[in-house]
Short mmCIF file of C-alpha atoms in Angstrom, two decimals:
data_model
loop_
_atom_site.label_atom_id
_atom_site.label_comp_id
_atom_site.label_asym_id
_atom_site.label_seq_id
_atom_site.Cartn_x
_atom_site.Cartn_y
_atom_site.Cartn_z
CA UNK A 529 36.72 201.00 -0.73
CA UNK A 530 37.50 202.94 2.42
CA UNK A 531 38.56 201.09 5.52
CA UNK A 532 36.73 202.95 8.29
CA UNK A 533 37.38 202.25 11.95
CA UNK A 534 34.47 204.46 12.95
CA UNK A 535 33.86 208.01 11.92
CA UNK A 536 36.27 210.53 13.40
CA UNK A 537 34.55 212.90 15.73
CA UNK A 538 35.60 216.31 16.87
CA UNK A 539 35.27 216.73 20.59
CA UNK A 540 36.32 219.58 22.84
CA UNK A 541 36.66 221.92 19.91
CA UNK A 542 39.50 219.93 18.25
CA UNK A 543 37.56 218.33 15.45
CA UNK A 544 39.52 216.79 12.60
CA UNK A 545 37.83 218.40 9.66
CA UNK A 546 39.91 216.72 7.00
CA UNK A 547 38.24 213.73 5.39
CA UNK A 548 40.06 210.50 4.78
CA UNK A 549 41.15 210.01 1.19
CA UNK A 550 39.45 207.46 -0.98
CA UNK A 551 40.65 203.97 -0.24
CA UNK A 552 42.37 205.18 2.90
CA UNK A 553 42.14 203.95 6.43
CA UNK A 554 39.41 206.37 7.50
CA UNK A 555 39.57 207.12 11.17
CA UNK A 556 43.28 206.28 11.67
CA UNK A 557 45.20 209.50 12.05
CA UNK A 558 42.08 211.65 11.82
CA UNK A 559 40.50 210.83 15.13
CA UNK A 560 40.64 213.86 17.35
CA UNK A 561 42.20 213.55 20.77
CA UNK A 562 41.28 215.75 23.65
CA UNK A 563 43.58 216.98 26.31
CA UNK A 564 42.58 214.13 28.55
CA UNK A 565 43.34 211.48 25.92
CA UNK A 566 47.06 211.52 26.59
CA UNK A 567 48.58 208.55 28.36
CA UNK A 568 47.57 209.61 31.86
CA UNK A 569 49.63 208.86 34.90
CA UNK A 570 46.73 209.20 37.32
CA UNK A 571 45.10 206.20 38.85
CA UNK A 572 42.53 204.85 36.40
CA UNK A 573 39.06 204.28 37.70
CA UNK A 574 38.35 200.60 37.71
CA UNK A 575 34.68 199.84 38.12
CA UNK A 576 33.74 196.60 39.71
CA UNK A 577 32.02 193.90 37.72
CA UNK A 578 28.93 191.99 38.62
CA UNK A 579 28.64 188.29 39.23
CA UNK A 580 28.91 185.46 36.78
CA UNK A 581 25.98 186.42 34.60
CA UNK A 582 25.78 190.13 35.38
CA UNK A 583 24.60 192.62 32.84
CA UNK A 584 27.92 194.43 32.50
CA UNK A 585 30.38 193.44 29.85
CA UNK A 586 33.01 191.13 31.25
CA UNK A 587 36.57 191.97 30.28
CA UNK A 588 40.02 191.02 31.34
CA UNK A 589 41.30 187.48 31.23
CA UNK A 590 40.89 186.31 27.68
CA UNK A 591 38.57 183.33 27.60
CA UNK A 592 36.45 184.51 24.71
CA UNK A 593 33.89 186.51 26.67
CA UNK A 594 36.58 187.41 29.16
CA UNK A 595 37.23 186.77 32.79
CA UNK A 596 39.92 187.36 35.26
CA UNK A 597 40.24 191.07 35.87
CA UNK A 598 41.50 191.55 39.38
CA UNK A 599 39.75 194.28 41.30
CA UNK A 600 42.13 196.46 43.20
CA UNK A 601 43.66 199.85 43.53
CA UNK A 602 46.68 200.94 41.58
CA UNK A 603 49.12 203.79 41.85
CA UNK A 604 48.38 204.60 38.24
CA UNK A 605 51.04 204.48 35.56
CA UNK A 606 53.92 205.63 37.73
CA UNK A 607 55.13 208.79 39.30
CA UNK A 608 57.48 210.10 36.61
CA UNK A 609 55.22 212.59 34.85
CA UNK A 610 57.93 215.20 34.93
CA UNK A 611 60.48 212.85 33.35
CA UNK A 612 58.48 212.63 30.14
CA UNK A 613 58.38 208.80 30.15
CA UNK A 614 55.06 207.59 28.89
CA UNK A 615 54.47 205.27 31.80
CA UNK A 616 56.65 207.28 34.17
CA UNK A 617 59.36 206.21 36.52
CA UNK A 618 61.22 203.43 34.72
CA UNK A 619 60.96 200.37 36.95
CA UNK A 620 59.29 202.52 39.63
CA UNK A 621 55.76 201.30 39.08
CA UNK A 622 54.06 200.01 42.18
CA UNK A 623 50.90 197.96 42.00
CA UNK A 624 49.01 196.93 45.10
CA UNK A 625 47.06 193.70 44.97
CA UNK A 626 43.94 194.14 47.01
CA UNK A 627 41.72 191.12 47.55
CA UNK A 628 41.93 187.69 45.98
CA UNK A 629 38.59 188.30 44.33
CA UNK A 630 38.58 187.44 40.63
CA UNK A 631 36.43 189.86 38.67
CA UNK A 632 34.87 189.29 35.30
CA UNK A 633 33.22 186.06 34.36
CA UNK A 634 33.99 184.09 37.49
CA UNK A 635 33.71 186.83 40.12
CA UNK A 636 31.73 185.97 43.21
CA UNK A 637 30.68 189.25 44.87
CA UNK A 638 29.10 189.35 48.28
CA UNK A 639 25.37 188.85 48.32
CA UNK A 640 23.71 192.23 48.58
CA UNK A 641 20.25 192.67 50.04
CA UNK A 642 18.91 193.51 46.59
CA UNK A 643 20.18 190.19 45.28
CA UNK A 644 18.50 188.40 48.18
CA UNK A 645 15.22 190.16 47.38
CA UNK A 646 15.66 189.20 43.75
CA UNK A 647 16.12 185.56 44.70
CA UNK A 648 13.04 185.68 47.00
CA UNK A 649 10.95 187.26 44.24
CA UNK A 650 12.11 184.62 41.75
CA UNK A 651 11.19 181.83 44.18
CA UNK A 652 7.77 183.40 44.80
CA UNK A 653 7.11 183.71 41.07
CA UNK A 654 7.99 180.07 40.50
CA UNK A 655 6.31 178.49 43.51
CA UNK A 656 3.58 180.66 45.06
CA UNK A 657 2.41 183.64 43.01
CA UNK A 658 -0.42 185.68 44.58
CA UNK A 659 -1.41 187.71 41.57
CA UNK A 660 -5.01 186.48 41.07
CA UNK A 661 -5.80 184.83 44.41
CA UNK A 662 -7.45 181.70 42.96
CA UNK A 663 -6.55 178.46 41.23
CA UNK A 664 -5.19 180.39 38.27
CA UNK A 665 -2.13 181.24 40.36
CA UNK A 666 -1.06 177.58 40.07
CA UNK A 667 -1.25 177.82 36.28
CA UNK A 668 0.70 181.09 36.44
CA UNK A 669 3.36 179.40 38.57
CA UNK A 670 3.77 176.65 35.95
CA UNK A 671 3.99 179.29 33.23
CA UNK A 672 6.65 181.16 35.20
CA UNK A 673 8.56 177.90 35.67
CA UNK A 674 8.44 177.30 31.93
CA UNK A 675 9.74 180.80 31.26
CA UNK A 676 12.51 180.34 33.82
CA UNK A 677 13.49 177.00 32.28
CA UNK A 678 13.55 178.58 28.84
CA UNK A 679 15.38 181.70 30.07
CA UNK A 680 13.12 184.39 28.66
CA UNK A 681 10.00 186.36 29.64
CA UNK A 682 8.66 188.00 32.77
CA UNK A 683 7.34 186.30 35.88
CA UNK A 684 4.32 188.06 37.45
CA UNK A 685 3.62 187.03 41.02
CA UNK A 686 2.30 190.06 42.95
CA UNK A 687 0.29 193.12 42.09
CA UNK A 688 2.44 195.40 44.22
CA UNK A 689 5.84 194.11 43.12
CA UNK A 690 7.30 194.44 39.62
CA UNK A 691 7.61 191.16 37.70
CA UNK A 692 10.81 189.15 37.66
CA UNK A 693 12.80 189.35 34.44
CA UNK A 694 13.85 185.85 33.36
CA UNK A 695 17.06 185.62 31.37
CA UNK A 696 19.28 182.75 30.40
CA UNK A 697 21.52 183.67 33.31
CA UNK A 698 18.92 182.78 35.93
CA UNK A 699 19.74 179.72 38.08
CA UNK A 700 16.76 177.74 36.75
CA UNK A 701 17.57 178.01 33.06
CA UNK A 702 18.08 174.57 31.58
CA UNK A 703 20.15 175.62 28.57
CA UNK A 704 23.51 175.53 30.32
CA UNK A 705 26.61 173.45 29.88
CA UNK A 706 30.23 173.48 30.91
CA UNK A 707 33.08 173.60 28.41
CA UNK A 708 36.82 174.04 28.68
CA UNK A 709 39.08 176.88 27.67
CA UNK A 710 42.84 177.00 27.41
CA UNK A 711 44.54 179.04 30.10
CA UNK A 712 47.09 181.56 28.79
CA UNK A 713 50.62 181.20 30.04
CA UNK A 714 51.71 184.80 29.51
CA UNK A 715 52.86 186.84 32.45
CA UNK A 716 51.81 190.35 33.31
CA UNK A 717 55.34 191.54 32.50
CA UNK A 718 54.87 190.41 28.90
CA UNK A 719 52.35 193.22 28.50
CA UNK A 720 50.05 191.44 26.04
CA UNK A 721 46.64 193.09 25.56
CA UNK A 722 44.00 191.78 23.16
CA UNK A 723 41.94 194.17 21.06
CA UNK A 724 38.98 192.75 19.14
CA UNK A 725 38.15 194.76 16.00
CA UNK A 726 34.89 194.56 14.13
CA UNK A 727 36.83 194.30 10.87
CA UNK A 728 38.13 191.55 8.63
CA UNK A 729 41.66 190.25 8.99
CA UNK A 730 42.61 191.34 5.47
CA UNK A 731 41.60 194.93 6.23
CA UNK A 732 43.56 194.94 9.48
CA UNK A 733 46.70 193.53 7.85
CA UNK A 734 46.56 195.91 4.91
CA UNK A 735 46.35 198.91 7.26
CA UNK A 736 48.46 197.60 10.13
CA UNK A 737 50.87 200.56 10.10
CA UNK A 738 48.02 203.06 10.31
CA UNK A 739 46.55 201.07 13.18
CA UNK A 740 49.83 201.20 15.09
CA UNK A 741 50.10 204.95 14.53
CA UNK A 742 46.54 205.52 15.72
CA UNK A 743 47.12 203.50 18.89
CA UNK A 744 50.31 205.48 19.49
CA UNK A 745 48.32 208.72 19.25
CA UNK A 746 45.77 207.34 21.70
CA UNK A 747 48.64 206.66 24.11
CA UNK A 748 49.55 210.35 23.94
CA UNK A 749 52.07 210.26 21.07
CA UNK A 750 54.96 209.94 23.51
CA UNK A 751 58.21 209.26 21.67
CA UNK A 752 59.43 206.95 24.44
CA UNK A 753 56.55 204.53 23.76
CA UNK A 754 56.45 202.07 20.90
CA UNK A 755 53.35 200.04 19.98
CA UNK A 756 54.09 196.55 18.65
CA UNK A 757 51.74 193.96 17.17
CA UNK A 758 52.31 190.48 18.58
CA UNK A 759 49.80 188.65 16.39
CA UNK A 760 46.64 188.93 14.30
CA UNK A 761 43.99 186.21 14.24
CA UNK A 762 40.62 185.89 12.52
CA UNK A 763 37.50 185.51 14.66
CA UNK A 764 33.96 184.53 13.66
CA UNK A 765 31.47 187.08 12.32
CA UNK A 766 34.17 189.02 10.41
CA UNK A 767 36.00 190.06 13.56
CA UNK A 768 39.74 190.15 14.13
CA UNK A 769 41.82 189.72 17.27
CA UNK A 770 44.94 191.87 17.49
CA UNK A 771 47.46 191.24 20.28
CA UNK A 772 49.65 194.23 21.08
CA UNK A 773 52.25 195.27 23.61
CA UNK A 774 53.89 198.61 24.37
CA UNK A 775 57.62 199.07 24.92
CA UNK A 776 58.84 201.98 27.03
CA UNK A 777 62.37 203.29 26.56
CA UNK A 778 64.22 205.11 29.32
CA UNK A 779 66.73 207.96 28.81
CA UNK A 780 69.66 205.67 29.67
CA UNK A 781 68.87 203.42 26.70
CA UNK A 782 67.19 200.51 28.47
CA UNK A 783 63.67 199.42 27.62
CA UNK A 784 60.91 197.35 29.13
CA UNK A 785 57.43 196.24 28.31
CA UNK A 786 54.55 198.02 29.96
CA UNK A 787 52.65 195.52 32.17
CA UNK A 788 49.42 194.21 30.69
CA UNK A 789 47.26 195.31 33.63
CA UNK A 790 48.61 198.87 33.41
CA UNK A 791 47.98 199.11 29.68
CA UNK A 792 44.51 197.57 30.03
CA UNK A 793 43.60 199.99 32.84
CA UNK A 794 44.56 202.89 30.58
CA UNK A 795 42.43 201.52 27.74
CA UNK A 796 39.46 201.20 30.09
CA UNK A 797 39.36 204.91 30.84
CA UNK A 798 36.19 206.51 29.47
CA UNK A 799 37.79 208.89 26.98
CA UNK A 800 40.33 206.31 25.77
CA UNK A 801 37.63 203.68 25.44
CA UNK A 802 35.59 206.04 23.25
CA UNK A 803 38.56 206.57 20.93
CA UNK A 804 39.14 202.83 20.71
CA UNK A 805 35.50 202.33 19.77
CA UNK A 806 35.92 204.88 17.00
CA UNK A 807 38.74 202.70 15.68
CA UNK A 808 36.40 199.70 15.64
CA UNK A 809 37.45 198.06 18.91
CA UNK A 810 34.58 196.09 20.44
CA UNK A 811 36.45 194.37 23.26
CA UNK A 812 39.75 194.67 25.09
CA UNK A 813 41.26 192.25 27.57
CA UNK A 814 44.56 191.27 29.07
CA UNK A 815 46.24 188.00 28.20
CA UNK A 816 47.85 186.98 31.46
CA UNK A 817 48.06 183.72 33.32
CA UNK A 818 45.99 183.01 36.42
CA UNK A 819 47.68 182.68 39.76
CA UNK A 820 47.25 179.40 41.70
CA UNK A 821 45.03 181.24 44.20
CA UNK A 822 42.76 182.50 41.42
CA UNK A 823 42.51 179.05 39.85
CA UNK A 824 41.68 177.55 43.22
CA UNK A 825 38.97 180.13 43.84
CA UNK A 826 37.44 179.52 40.39
CA UNK A 827 37.36 175.76 40.86
CA UNK A 828 36.07 175.82 44.42
CA UNK A 829 33.22 178.29 43.78
CA UNK A 830 30.75 177.18 41.09
CA UNK A 831 29.55 180.07 38.90
CA UNK A 832 26.13 181.50 39.67
CA UNK A 833 23.39 179.43 38.11
CA UNK A 834 25.55 176.33 37.59
CA UNK A 835 24.71 173.23 39.60
CA UNK A 836 27.59 172.39 41.98
CA UNK A 837 27.27 168.71 41.02
CA UNK A 838 27.73 169.58 37.32
CA UNK A 839 30.66 171.82 38.22
CA UNK A 840 32.34 169.07 40.22
CA UNK A 841 31.80 166.60 37.39
CA UNK A 842 33.30 169.12 34.95
CA UNK A 843 36.41 169.35 37.11
CA UNK A 844 36.68 165.54 37.16
CA UNK A 845 36.22 165.29 33.37
CA UNK A 846 38.83 167.96 32.64
CA UNK A 847 41.13 166.32 30.04
CA UNK A 848 44.13 168.45 31.04
CA UNK A 849 43.81 170.26 34.35
CA UNK A 850 47.21 171.91 33.87
CA UNK A 851 46.23 173.71 30.65
CA UNK A 852 42.41 173.77 30.58
CA UNK A 853 39.87 175.30 32.94
CA UNK A 854 36.10 174.72 32.95
CA UNK A 855 33.92 177.63 31.83
CA UNK A 856 30.10 177.80 31.73
CA UNK A 857 28.20 178.04 28.47
CA UNK A 858 24.83 179.73 28.85
CA UNK A 859 22.33 179.70 26.03
CA UNK A 860 22.48 178.74 22.42
CA UNK A 861 24.29 181.91 21.38
CA UNK A 862 27.30 181.01 23.48
CA UNK A 863 27.21 177.45 22.17
CA UNK A 864 27.02 178.76 18.59
CA UNK A 865 29.92 181.12 19.25
CA UNK A 866 32.12 178.33 20.58
CA UNK A 867 31.10 176.15 17.64
CA UNK A 868 32.13 178.87 15.19
CA UNK A 869 35.43 179.34 16.98
CA UNK A 870 36.05 175.61 16.94
CA UNK A 871 35.23 175.38 13.22
CA UNK A 872 37.55 178.27 12.51
CA UNK A 873 40.37 176.73 14.52
CA UNK A 874 39.78 173.42 12.71
CA UNK A 875 40.12 175.21 9.37
CA UNK A 876 43.31 176.90 10.55
CA UNK A 877 44.71 173.58 11.72
CA UNK A 878 43.76 171.97 8.41
CA UNK A 879 45.43 174.80 6.53
CA UNK A 880 48.55 174.37 8.62
CA UNK A 881 48.46 170.60 8.03
CA UNK A 882 48.19 171.20 4.28
CA UNK A 883 51.19 173.51 4.41
CA UNK A 884 53.14 170.94 6.43
CA UNK A 885 52.13 168.20 3.97
CA UNK A 886 53.36 170.30 1.05
CA UNK A 887 56.61 170.96 2.88
CA UNK A 888 57.04 167.25 3.56
CA UNK A 889 56.39 166.41 -0.11
CA UNK A 890 58.94 169.00 -1.17
CA UNK A 891 61.45 167.63 1.34
CA UNK A 892 60.86 164.09 0.08
CA UNK A 893 61.53 165.26 -3.49
CA UNK A 894 64.67 167.01 -2.35
CA UNK A 895 65.74 163.91 -0.44
CA UNK A 896 65.24 161.72 -3.51
CA UNK A 897 67.23 164.15 -5.64
CA UNK A 898 69.94 164.37 -3.00
CA UNK A 899 70.20 160.58 -2.66
CA UNK A 900 70.52 160.23 -6.44
CA UNK A 901 73.25 162.88 -6.47
CA UNK A 902 75.05 161.15 -3.59
CA UNK A 903 74.97 157.83 -5.45
CA UNK A 904 76.24 159.56 -8.59
CA UNK A 905 79.05 161.23 -6.67
CA UNK A 906 79.96 157.89 -5.05
CA UNK A 907 80.30 156.26 -8.45
CA UNK A 908 82.30 159.22 -9.69
CA UNK A 909 84.54 159.03 -6.62
CA UNK A 910 85.10 155.32 -7.15
CA UNK A 911 85.94 155.89 -10.80
CA UNK A 912 88.35 158.70 -9.93
CA UNK A 913 89.94 156.53 -7.22
CA UNK A 914 90.56 153.74 -9.74
CA UNK A 915 91.98 156.15 -12.27
CA UNK A 916 94.20 157.70 -9.63
CA UNK A 917 95.40 154.23 -8.62
CA UNK A 918 96.18 153.35 -12.22
CA UNK A 919 98.14 156.58 -12.63
CA UNK A 920 100.09 155.86 -9.45
CA UNK A 921 100.83 152.32 -10.65
CA UNK A 922 102.15 153.52 -14.00
CA UNK A 923 104.15 156.27 -12.35
CA UNK A 924 105.64 153.81 -9.87
CA UNK A 925 106.53 151.40 -12.67
CA UNK A 926 108.29 154.12 -14.61
CA UNK A 927 110.10 155.31 -11.51
CA UNK A 928 111.29 151.82 -10.60
CA UNK A 929 112.19 150.73 -14.10
CA UNK A 930 115.82 149.54 -14.31
CA UNK A 931 116.12 149.04 -10.58
CA UNK A 932 116.39 145.70 -8.81
CA UNK A 933 113.68 144.57 -6.42
CA UNK A 934 114.28 146.19 -3.08
CA UNK A 935 113.89 144.61 0.32
CA UNK A 936 110.62 146.34 1.20
CA UNK A 937 109.17 145.36 -2.18
CA UNK A 938 110.24 141.78 -1.65
CA UNK A 939 108.62 141.80 1.79
CA UNK A 940 105.44 143.23 0.30
CA UNK A 941 105.44 140.51 -2.40
CA UNK A 942 105.77 137.84 0.28
CA UNK A 943 102.85 139.26 2.16
CA UNK A 944 100.71 139.34 -0.96
CA UNK A 945 101.63 135.72 -1.77
CA UNK A 946 100.69 134.72 1.77
CA UNK A 947 97.32 136.44 1.45
CA UNK A 948 96.73 134.77 -1.92
CA UNK A 949 97.49 131.37 -0.45
CA UNK A 950 95.11 131.97 2.43
CA UNK A 951 92.38 132.96 0.06
CA UNK A 952 92.93 129.91 -2.15
CA UNK A 953 93.12 127.47 0.79
CA UNK A 954 90.18 124.97 0.67
CA UNK A 955 89.25 125.49 4.31
CA UNK A 956 89.78 129.23 4.29
CA UNK A 957 87.96 132.12 2.74
CA UNK A 958 87.67 130.82 -0.82
CA UNK A 959 86.20 127.54 0.30
CA UNK A 960 83.72 129.29 2.51
CA UNK A 961 82.83 131.65 -0.30
CA UNK A 962 82.21 128.73 -2.62
CA UNK A 963 80.04 127.10 0.03
CA UNK A 964 78.06 130.29 0.48
CA UNK A 965 77.63 130.66 -3.27
CA UNK A 966 76.31 127.12 -3.55
CA UNK A 967 73.86 127.73 -0.70
CA UNK A 968 72.67 130.93 -2.34
CA UNK A 969 72.12 129.09 -5.63
CA UNK A 970 70.16 126.37 -3.86
CA UNK A 971 68.05 128.94 -2.04
CA UNK A 972 67.35 130.73 -5.29
CA UNK A 973 66.37 127.46 -6.93
CA UNK A 974 64.10 126.41 -4.09
CA UNK A 975 62.71 129.92 -3.89
CA UNK A 976 61.87 129.83 -7.61
CA UNK A 977 60.18 126.46 -7.18
CA UNK A 978 58.26 127.64 -4.15
CA UNK A 979 57.25 130.83 -5.91
CA UNK A 980 55.96 128.79 -8.85
CA UNK A 981 53.98 126.63 -6.49
CA UNK A 982 52.73 129.56 -4.49
CA UNK A 983 51.43 131.73 -7.33
CA UNK A 984 48.41 130.84 -9.43
CA UNK A 985 46.49 132.40 -12.31
CA UNK A 986 43.15 133.97 -11.63
CA UNK A 987 40.17 132.36 -13.36
CA UNK A 988 39.18 135.52 -15.22
CA UNK A 989 42.75 136.11 -16.35
CA UNK A 990 43.00 132.48 -17.50
CA UNK A 991 39.79 132.90 -19.47
CA UNK A 992 41.14 136.01 -21.15
CA UNK A 993 44.38 134.21 -22.04
CA UNK A 994 42.43 131.33 -23.57
CA UNK A 995 40.30 133.72 -25.57
CA UNK A 996 43.41 135.53 -26.81
CA UNK A 997 45.13 132.29 -27.79
CA UNK A 998 41.98 131.14 -29.55
CA UNK A 999 41.87 134.32 -31.59
CA UNK A 1000 45.54 133.90 -32.44
CA UNK A 1001 44.89 130.33 -33.56
CA UNK A 1002 41.96 131.39 -35.73
CA UNK A 1003 44.09 134.09 -37.31
CA UNK A 1004 46.86 131.60 -38.06
CA UNK A 1005 44.34 129.17 -39.60
CA UNK A 1006 42.96 131.92 -41.82
CA UNK A 1007 46.48 132.91 -42.86
CA UNK A 1008 47.35 129.28 -43.70
CA UNK A 1009 44.23 128.94 -45.88
CA UNK A 1010 45.17 132.12 -47.76
CA UNK A 1011 48.70 130.82 -48.33
CA UNK A 1012 47.32 127.51 -49.65
CA UNK A 1013 45.03 129.32 -52.09
CA UNK A 1014 47.94 131.44 -53.28
CA UNK A 1015 50.08 128.30 -53.81
CA UNK A 1016 47.35 126.72 -55.93
CA UNK A 1017 47.10 129.90 -58.00
CA UNK A 1018 50.87 129.90 -58.47
CA UNK A 1019 50.77 126.26 -59.62
CA UNK A 1020 48.09 127.08 -62.19
CA UNK A 1021 50.19 129.98 -63.46
CA UNK A 1022 53.25 127.75 -63.73
CA UNK A 1023 51.24 125.06 -65.53
CA UNK A 1024 49.88 127.60 -68.01
CA UNK A 1025 53.37 128.96 -68.66
CA UNK A 1026 54.74 125.47 -69.31
CA UNK A 1027 52.01 124.70 -71.84
CA UNK A 1028 52.61 127.97 -73.65
CA UNK A 1029 56.32 127.19 -73.89
CA UNK A 1030 55.61 123.75 -75.40
CA UNK A 1031 53.21 125.20 -77.96
CA UNK A 1032 55.73 127.79 -79.09
CA UNK A 1033 58.43 125.18 -79.30
CA UNK A 1034 56.31 122.99 -81.64
CA UNK A 1035 55.55 125.92 -83.90
CA UNK A 1036 59.14 126.93 -84.35
CA UNK A 1037 60.30 123.36 -84.83
#
């Protein structure tokens, strides 16, 4: 079936009219690009994100739902448009860090007057609604509190003011918890950007080359840019995470990776983002490490709607503060998502453990085979050494035949006789060896006695042995009775033969 990363659309009069072939990667290579879709060198517009539970989609630092995009101004993708380099000005990029505010999931924007009014309206809806002007307002307040605790519904409190919309992000929602996510250790210079596709991993891997070509076209098709895939990982709900980086080559032959923030800013442009969505991209984020200042700001400022006491306790309970950072979990959907991710990672770990176990089993088999071969080669070496020694002895005997014993040979014979005498001396090695042999025999004897005393026969096994011996005895008795009957029959036959012989003898006489 066709692998479609969104239907190709023709915009600005450059529609791709050709349809993807059957079974092809529909959308890759056929998506039309407008004049503004080239890899722009102008400063990308970076819209600010709302607070912790704002309505905008959080992107940037890859903690699942994303956090950690730094708000700031940038000089764009360089100043070398005329040079033809995709990102312009090799090693001339300048990026200005603005404030230490951390956008995305953990951003803490300044309280605007509208937010203050929202908080006042929420408090009025929960504590003192004036909608009906009688005792029913107290019941309405309890109902609004229940809706706020549950995180859904609308809180009516005044006839002249619109009702408050209760979501799971409101500070009074009870369905909140704090979990931990692993902090990435990649630097901005590594250029890693995560693209989440709404496709299965098998489809992405089978059409990986087409995906790379399509991303290269989105980047403007510049020949100095190369798109590389760092890794592909399966996500829940038939989604796939693809980690990419772009390498820029300069005319002098050197190359460098495009920084992750620069590449992400380009992907966040409106026209580029539309093309990515046509390819099936649902989320893009950078995979860069947090600076110590950002980590400090996250830990010191509890996210909106999270009790500071719970946040402080989460920091204390952090199992590894160097690698993990607390993140809020709001609602059952987020809890279910993390549960699915954890189950998937558990399956991946189990698969990896199975592979490692198979490798260990194979290595153990190879080790056993190798040890057997080593022992065989040792025996063969010993045999060859003995044969070589025998050949040398015979050759030496033939070479020395007819010659008298020389001085060095006589000296060697004296040394050998001395060694033999030392070995045969009662208090020397032979005596000690005999003593050791006797001790070993005694230990073996006592060990056999002790082993006989230590072991015993189980009652059930003893009963089975008795039953078996009884059957053997009965069989022998039956066999003896048969033999006796056969002997009696043989005696009768012999007696009959003897009588017949006597009768015949009397007749012939």
